[in-house]
Amino acid sequence: MALTEWVAVAKVGDLDDNDMMMVTAGPEEILLAQVGGQYYAIDNWCTHAGGMLDQGILHAQNLEVECPLHEGYFHLESGAARVPPAEEDAIAYAVKVEGDDILVGPKDG
Ligand code: FES
């Protein structure tokens, strides 16, 4: 599912640089990552077999997250599946900061 509106999911300071965490936006469980001061958000559930990406490994140099179950990789900005067995792209979200709040929303809205 995709978000249809902006949702505050965390506070600035909840997440260190070069780190990631799971956040929720209504029913959606989303991986929020910060790399080089930029925030990125994609679905937290691996499209291969439902691994929880927040339990995986952040490869900050390539803007990728590695799934903890079978080592599939996803690009944090686009959600693109980069390394098999991940084949189906993850939904990617837009992220913005307003005051103290980190918000995620639809990429195209
Ligand atoms: S569940 Fe993520 S690579 Fe298999």
Short mmCIF file of N, CA and C in Angstrom, two decimals, residues 25-60:
data_model
loop_
_atom_site.label_atom_id
_atom_site.label_comp_id
_atom_site.label_asym_id
_atom_site.label_seq_id
_atom_site.Cartn_x
_atom_site.Cartn_y
_atom_site.Cartn_z
N ALA A 25 3.12 4.56 10.00
CA ALA A 25 2.24 5.61 9.50
C ALA A 25 0.89 4.94 9.28
N GLY A 26 0.01 5.03 10.26
CA GLY A 26 -1.23 4.25 10.19
C GLY A 26 -0.86 2.78 10.14
N PRO A 27 -1.40 2.05 9.16
CA PRO A 27 -1.11 0.62 9.08
C PRO A 27 0.25 0.30 8.45
N GLU A 28 0.88 1.31 7.91
CA GLU A 28 2.13 1.05 7.17
C GLU A 28 3.32 0.98 8.10
N GLU A 29 4.15 -0.02 7.89
CA GLU A 29 5.43 -0.11 8.60
C GLU A 29 6.53 0.26 7.62
N ILE A 30 7.26 1.27 7.99
CA ILE A 30 8.17 1.94 7.05
C ILE A 30 9.57 1.97 7.64
N LEU A 31 10.55 1.73 6.76
CA LEU A 31 11.95 1.86 7.15
C LEU A 31 12.37 3.30 6.91
N LEU A 32 12.79 3.95 7.98
CA LEU A 32 13.31 5.32 7.89
C LEU A 32 14.82 5.24 8.09
N ALA A 33 15.56 5.80 7.15
CA ALA A 33 17.02 5.78 7.24
C ALA A 33 17.55 7.20 7.10
N GLN A 34 18.66 7.45 7.73
CA GLN A 34 19.37 8.72 7.53
C GLN A 34 20.79 8.41 7.08
N VAL A 35 21.15 9.00 5.94
CA VAL A 35 22.50 8.80 5.41
C VAL A 35 23.04 10.16 4.97
N GLY A 36 24.14 10.55 5.53
CA GLY A 36 24.75 11.82 5.16
C GLY A 36 23.82 13.01 5.39
N GLY A 37 22.99 12.90 6.43
CA GLY A 37 22.09 14.00 6.75
C GLY A 37 20.80 14.02 5.95
N GLN A 38 20.66 13.09 4.99
CA GLN A 38 19.44 12.99 4.19
C GLN A 38 18.59 11.84 4.72
N TYR A 39 17.29 12.02 4.70
CA TYR A 39 16.39 10.95 5.12
C TYR A 39 15.83 10.21 3.91
N TYR A 40 15.60 8.92 4.12
CA TYR A 40 15.02 8.06 3.09
C TYR A 40 13.99 7.15 3.74
N ALA A 41 12.96 6.78 3.00
CA ALA A 41 11.93 5.91 3.55
C ALA A 41 11.42 4.95 2.48
N ILE A 42 11.39 3.66 2.81
CA ILE A 42 10.80 2.64 1.94
C ILE A 42 10.00 1.69 2.83
N ASP A 43 9.16 0.87 2.21
CA ASP A 43 8.43 -0.14 3.00
C ASP A 43 9.41 -0.98 3.80
N ASN A 44 9.01 -1.30 5.04
CA ASN A 44 9.93 -2.06 5.90
C ASN A 44 9.94 -3.55 5.59
N TRP A 45 8.90 -4.02 4.88
CA TRP A 45 8.78 -5.46 4.64
C TRP A 45 9.40 -5.80 3.30
N CYS A 46 10.35 -6.71 3.32
CA CYS A 46 11.01 -7.15 2.09
C CYS A 46 9.99 -7.77 1.15
N THR A 47 10.07 -7.39 -0.13
CA THR A 47 9.13 -7.90 -1.13
C THR A 47 9.40 -9.36 -1.47
N HIS A 48 10.53 -9.91 -1.06
CA HIS A 48 10.82 -11.31 -1.37
C HIS A 48 10.02 -12.25 -0.49
N ALA A 49 10.21 -12.18 0.81
CA ALA A 49 9.50 -13.09 1.71
C ALA A 49 9.24 -12.44 3.06
N GLY A 50 9.13 -11.13 3.07
CA GLY A 50 8.66 -10.45 4.27
C GLY A 50 9.69 -10.23 5.36
N GLY A 51 10.96 -10.28 5.03
CA GLY A 51 11.97 -9.93 6.03
C GLY A 51 11.78 -8.48 6.48
N MET A 52 12.09 -8.22 7.73
CA MET A 52 11.94 -6.86 8.25
C MET A 52 13.24 -6.12 8.04
N LEU A 53 13.20 -5.16 7.14
CA LEU A 53 14.44 -4.52 6.70
C LEU A 53 15.14 -3.75 7.81
N ASP A 54 14.37 -3.28 8.80
CA ASP A 54 15.03 -2.55 9.90
C ASP A 54 15.94 -3.46 10.71
N GLN A 55 15.76 -4.77 10.55
CA GLN A 55 16.63 -5.73 11.23
C GLN A 55 17.85 -6.09 10.37
N GLY A 56 17.91 -5.53 9.18
CA GLY A 56 18.97 -5.86 8.24
C GLY A 56 20.19 -4.96 8.44
N ILE A 57 20.95 -4.81 7.37
CA ILE A 57 22.21 -4.07 7.43
C ILE A 57 22.12 -2.87 6.50
N LEU A 58 22.48 -1.70 7.02
CA LEU A 58 22.53 -0.48 6.21
C LEU A 58 23.89 -0.39 5.53
N HIS A 59 23.86 -0.31 4.20
CA HIS A 59 25.10 -0.09 3.45
C HIS A 59 25.06 1.36 2.96
N ALA A 60 25.53 2.24 3.85
CA ALA A 60 25.35 3.68 3.62
C ALA A 60 26.06 4.14 2.35
#
